[in-house]
Coordinates of C-alpha atoms in Angstrom, one line a residue:
X1 CA 104.9 108.6 68.1
X2 CA 107.5 110.3 69.4
X3 CA 110.7 108.5 70.5
X4 CA 113.1 110.1 73.6
X5 CA 116.3 109.7 72.3
X6 CA 118.0 111.4 75.5
X7 CA 120.1 109.3 76.6
X8 CA 121.3 106.0 75.3
X9 CA 120.3 104.2 77.6
X10 CA 119.7 100.1 76.4
X11 CA 118.8 97.0 78.2
X12 CA 118.9 98.7 81.7
X13 CA 119.9 96.2 84.6
X14 CA 119.6 96.7 88.2
X15 CA 123.7 95.9 87.9
X16 CA 123.9 99.5 86.4
X17 CA 123.1 100.9 89.6
X18 CA 126.4 102.4 91.5
X19 CA 126.1 102.2 95.2
X20 CA 123.5 104.2 96.9
X21 CA 124.3 104.5 100.0
X22 CA 123.2 107.4 101.7
X23 CA 120.5 108.3 99.1
X24 CA 117.1 109.0 100.8
X25 CA 114.2 107.5 98.1
X26 CA 110.6 107.9 98.9
X27 CA 108.1 106.0 96.6
X28 CA 104.0 106.2 97.2
X29 CA 102.6 102.4 97.0
X30 CA 105.9 100.6 97.6
X31 CA 104.1 98.2 99.6
X32 CA 102.9 96.1 96.5
X33 CA 103.8 95.5 92.9
X34 CA 105.9 98.0 90.9
X35 CA 106.5 99.8 93.8
X36 CA 107.8 97.0 96.1
X37 CA 110.5 95.7 94.1
X38 CA 111.7 98.7 93.4
X39 CA 111.7 99.5 96.4
X40 CA 113.7 96.2 96.8
X41 CA 116.4 96.6 94.1
X42 CA 117.0 101.1 95.6
X43 CA 117.4 98.7 99.2
X44 CA 119.7 96.1 97.3
X45 CA 121.7 98.8 96.4
X46 CA 122.1 99.9 100.4
X47 CA 119.9 103.1 99.3
X48 CA 117.6 104.8 102.4
X49 CA 113.8 103.4 101.7
X50 CA 111.2 104.8 102.7
X51 CA 107.7 103.2 101.7
X52 CA 104.8 105.6 101.7
X53 CA 102.0 103.5 101.3
X54 CA 98.3 104.0 102.4
X55 CA 97.7 100.7 104.9
X56 CA 99.9 101.0 107.7
X57 CA 99.4 96.7 107.8
X58 CA 100.5 96.0 104.4
X59 CA 103.5 98.9 104.7
X60 CA 104.6 97.0 107.6
X61 CA 104.6 93.7 106.0
X62 CA 106.6 95.2 103.3
X63 CA 109.3 96.4 105.4
X64 CA 109.2 93.7 107.2
X65 CA 110.8 92.4 103.9
X66 CA 113.2 95.0 102.7
X67 CA 114.6 95.8 105.5
X68 CA 117.9 93.7 105.3
X69 CA 118.0 93.7 102.0
X70 CA 121.2 96.3 102.4
X71 CA 122.9 98.6 104.1
X72 CA 120.7 101.1 104.3
X73 CA 117.8 102.5 107.1
X74 CA 113.8 101.7 106.0
X75 CA 111.4 103.2 106.7
X76 CA 107.4 103.9 106.6
X77 CA 105.5 106.8 105.7
X78 CA 101.6 106.9 105.7
X79 CA 100.0 108.4 103.5
X80 CA 96.2 108.7 101.2
X81 CA 97.0 110.5 98.2
X82 CA 92.7 110.6 97.5
X83 CA 92.7 113.0 100.8
X84 CA 94.7 116.3 100.5
X85 CA 94.7 116.5 104.7
X86 CA 96.6 113.0 104.3
X87 CA 99.0 114.0 101.8
X88 CA 99.1 117.3 103.5
X89 CA 100.2 116.0 107.1
X90 CA 102.5 112.9 105.7
X91 CA 104.5 115.9 103.6
X92 CA 104.9 117.5 107.3
X93 CA 105.7 114.1 108.9
X94 CA 108.2 114.0 105.9
X95 CA 109.9 117.1 106.6
X96 CA 109.9 116.6 110.3
X97 CA 111.5 112.9 110.1
X98 CA 114.1 112.6 107.1
X99 CA 117.4 114.8 105.2
X100 CA 117.5 115.8 102.2
X101 CA 115.3 113.2 99.1
X102 CA 117.8 112.1 96.2
X103 CA 114.6 110.5 94.3
X104 CA 111.1 111.7 95.1
X105 CA 109.2 108.6 93.2
X106 CA 105.5 109.1 92.5
X107 CA 104.7 105.1 91.6
X108 CA 101.0 104.9 93.5
X109 CA 98.2 104.5 91.4
X110 CA 94.7 103.3 90.7
X111 CA 93.1 101.7 87.5
X112 CA 89.9 100.9 85.8
X113 CA 87.9 102.3 89.0
X114 CA 84.2 102.1 89.4
X115 CA 82.4 105.7 89.2
X116 CA 83.5 107.1 93.0
X117 CA 85.4 110.6 94.4
X118 CA 87.9 111.3 96.5
X119 CA 88.2 112.2 99.7
X120 CA 88.2 116.0 98.1
X121 CA 85.6 115.6 95.3
X122 CA 88.0 114.8 92.1
X123 CA 87.7 111.6 89.8
X124 CA 88.6 108.9 91.9
X125 CA 91.4 108.0 88.8
X126 CA 93.0 111.4 88.2
X127 CA 93.0 112.7 92.4
X128 CA 95.1 109.5 92.8
X129 CA 97.2 108.8 89.9
X130 CA 98.0 113.5 88.9
X131 CA 96.4 115.6 91.1
X132 CA 97.0 113.6 94.4
X133 CA 100.8 113.4 93.2
X134 CA 101.4 116.8 92.3
X135 CA 100.2 118.1 95.5
X136 CA 102.9 116.1 96.9
X137 CA 105.5 117.0 94.4
X138 CA 104.9 120.7 95.4
X139 CA 104.8 120.1 99.4
X140 CA 107.9 117.7 99.0
X141 CA 109.4 119.7 96.1
X142 CA 112.1 122.0 98.6
X143 CA 113.3 118.6 101.1
X144 CA 114.3 117.0 97.2
X145 CA 118.0 117.8 97.1
X146 CA 118.9 120.5 94.7
X147 CA 122.4 119.0 93.6
X148 CA 120.9 116.8 91.8
X149 CA 118.2 115.0 93.0
X150 CA 115.0 113.8 91.4
X151 CA 110.9 113.3 90.8
X152 CA 110.1 110.3 89.8
X153 CA 106.7 109.6 87.8
X154 CA 105.7 106.3 87.2
X155 CA 103.3 106.8 83.9
X156 CA 102.1 103.2 81.4
X157 CA 101.8 102.3 78.3
X158 CA 97.6 103.1 78.3
X159 CA 98.8 107.3 78.4
X160 CA 99.1 106.6 74.6
X161 CA 95.2 106.5 74.2
X162 CA 94.7 109.2 77.2
X163 CA 93.3 112.7 75.9
X164 CA 92.8 115.9 78.3
X165 CA 89.5 117.1 78.0
X166 CA 89.5 120.5 80.1
X167 CA 85.9 120.9 79.7
X168 CA 85.2 117.5 81.4
X169 CA 88.1 116.8 83.3
X170 CA 86.6 115.0 86.6
X171 CA 84.7 113.4 83.8
X172 CA 81.4 114.2 85.3
X173 CA 79.8 113.6 82.0
X174 CA 80.1 110.2 80.5
X175 CA 82.0 108.3 82.9
X176 CA 84.0 106.0 81.4
X177 CA 87.0 103.0 83.7
X178 CA 89.6 103.2 80.8
X179 CA 89.5 106.1 79.7
X180 CA 89.8 107.7 83.3
X181 CA 92.7 106.0 83.7
X182 CA 93.8 106.5 80.4
X183 CA 93.3 110.4 81.3
X184 CA 95.2 109.9 84.3
X185 CA 98.4 108.6 82.9
X186 CA 98.4 111.0 80.2
X187 CA 98.2 113.3 82.7
X188 CA 101.1 111.6 84.3
X189 CA 103.4 112.3 81.5
X190 CA 102.4 115.9 80.9
X191 CA 103.2 116.2 84.3
X192 CA 106.7 115.1 84.3
X193 CA 107.7 116.9 81.1
X194 CA 106.5 120.3 82.1
X195 CA 108.3 119.8 85.2
X196 CA 111.2 119.2 83.6
X197 CA 110.1 122.8 81.5
X198 CA 109.8 124.7 84.3
X199 CA 113.3 123.6 85.9
X200 CA 115.4 123.8 83.0
X201 CA 114.7 127.2 82.8
X202 CA 115.1 128.1 86.1
X203 CA 118.5 126.0 86.1
X204 CA 118.0 124.3 89.0
X205 CA 119.8 120.7 89.1
X206 CA 117.0 118.2 90.4
X207 CA 115.7 116.0 87.6
X208 CA 112.0 115.2 86.2
X209 CA 112.4 111.8 84.9
X210 CA 109.2 109.5 84.1
X211 CA 108.8 106.2 83.2
X212 CA 106.9 103.2 83.3
X213 CA 106.2 99.2 83.9
X214 CA 105.2 98.0 80.4
X215 CA 102.6 94.9 81.1
X216 CA 103.6 93.8 84.1
X217 CA 101.2 91.3 86.5
X218 CA 100.4 93.3 89.7
X219 CA 97.5 93.7 92.2
X220 CA 96.8 96.7 90.4
X221 CA 94.6 94.3 88.0
X222 CA 92.9 93.2 90.4
X223 CA 92.0 95.8 93.1
X224 CA 90.4 98.5 90.7
X225 CA 89.1 96.4 87.9
X226 CA 85.5 95.2 87.5
X227 CA 84.6 91.9 87.3
X228 CA 84.7 91.7 83.4
X229 CA 88.0 93.1 83.4
X230 CA 89.4 91.0 86.2
X231 CA 88.5 88.1 83.5
X232 CA 90.6 88.9 80.5
X233 CA 93.4 91.0 83.0
X234 CA 92.8 87.2 84.6
X235 CA 94.7 85.6 80.7
X236 CA 96.1 88.4 79.5
X237 CA 98.2 88.1 82.4
X238 CA 99.6 84.6 82.1
X239 CA 100.4 85.4 78.8
X240 CA 101.8 89.0 77.5
X241 CA 102.4 90.5 81.5
X242 CA 105.9 90.3 82.9
X243 CA 106.9 89.5 86.3
X244 CA 106.8 92.8 88.2
X245 CA 110.1 92.9 88.8
X246 CA 110.8 93.0 85.4
X247 CA 108.3 95.9 85.2
X248 CA 110.1 97.2 88.2
X249 CA 113.5 98.0 86.3
X250 CA 112.5 101.1 84.7
X251 CA 111.7 103.2 87.7
X252 CA 115.2 101.6 89.8
X253 CA 116.4 103.4 86.8
X254 CA 114.9 106.4 87.4
X255 CA 115.3 106.7 91.1
X256 CA 119.3 105.5 91.2
X257 CA 120.9 105.9 87.7
X258 CA 123.3 108.6 87.1
X259 CA 122.8 108.6 83.6
X260 CA 118.9 108.7 83.8
X261 CA 118.0 112.3 82.2
X262 CA 116.0 115.6 83.1
X263 CA 112.7 114.8 80.7
X264 CA 113.8 111.3 80.2
X265 CA 111.0 108.4 79.5
X266 CA 112.2 104.8 80.3
X267 CA 110.8 100.9 80.3
X268 CA 109.9 98.5 78.1
X269 CA 111.1 98.6 74.5
X270 CA 110.0 95.3 73.1
X271 CA 106.6 94.0 72.3
X272 CA 104.1 97.0 71.8
X273 CA 106.7 98.6 75.1
X274 CA 104.8 96.0 77.0
X275 CA 107.9 94.3 78.0
X276 CA 112.3 93.7 76.8
X277 CA 114.3 95.7 77.3
X278 CA 114.7 98.6 79.5
X279 CA 115.6 102.1 77.2
X280 CA 114.4 104.9 75.8
X281 CA 110.8 104.4 75.3
X282 CA 108.0 105.7 72.9
X283 CA 106.0 108.7 73.9
X284 CA 103.0 109.4 72.1
X285 CA 103.0 113.2 70.8
X286 CA 99.9 114.6 72.7
X287 CA 102.2 114.3 75.9
X288 CA 105.3 116.2 74.2
X289 CA 102.0 119.7 73.7
X290 CA 103.7 122.2 76.1
X291 CA 100.3 124.3 75.5
X292 CA 97.9 121.3 77.3
X293 CA 101.3 120.4 80.0
X294 CA 101.0 124.3 81.0
X295 CA 97.3 124.6 81.1
X296 CA 97.0 121.3 83.0
X297 CA 99.9 122.4 85.5
X298 CA 97.7 125.7 85.8
X299 CA 94.3 124.6 86.9
X300 CA 96.3 121.6 88.6
X301 CA 97.6 124.0 90.6
X302 CA 93.8 126.4 91.4
X303 CA 92.7 122.3 91.8
X304 CA 95.5 121.3 94.9
X305 CA 96.0 125.2 96.4
X306 CA 99.8 124.7 95.7
X307 CA 102.8 125.5 93.7
X308 CA 106.0 124.7 93.4
X309 CA 108.9 127.2 94.6
X310 CA 110.5 126.2 91.5

């Protein structure tokens, strides 16, 4: 296990955030769970917050809850990360409606779904969690503030169990809901680290920062998994999980703290990284494999038909 001693941030809380007036944050999946709690924290610090949600009605309900938390404006953007045409339409709309982005937060995700495909024919978990955000980030890249804006990627402690198998990337053979999820979360981290390397090489001031929420009590454990997993999570959520609000701390740190560094990975550092003080998190060595990350990047570009203008 590699420990990213990159920033010296330890025991972080939202009190450590500065005033974020004038900073635009767009967060996918900002309508529930970790995303909603992170959006709330940023809104309280006066950021302009855009909730990017697949379900417009759920998005509107979430928006109503955060709109008066701070001085910034709060808006809604509809996007379905399992549908490339929706992603392209949302990116065009975002370019028309919003200015420079301080934090593009790739948070939305699905977990342990039965075998199914995205609109574009990709395995649902890799297709949504990784490829959807890859395309979204590529399309939105030019709008990220070149003076120090950031792209934030939310991964998971589950990345530690992930393997990238390029010969069976979409798990057409031997589909396993958990392994597909682990793979998608490893892909998230490989993407964040490769983006960091490319930005650094280009002398860009844009940051690529990753984070994870530990083990947090959210709808994610109950919206995708089958009945057996749901029964297990009902027990483990009650015993081990921390509230979603605490799970959102690393996302808020990555999105808004000036001391968060590009190439950093933040999350709970206590009990098996599931909970505890927030700081520099443990990274599985496979997530730092530059060769695998480069290949995954190139494969992703080919699959989504888009590249980054770094």
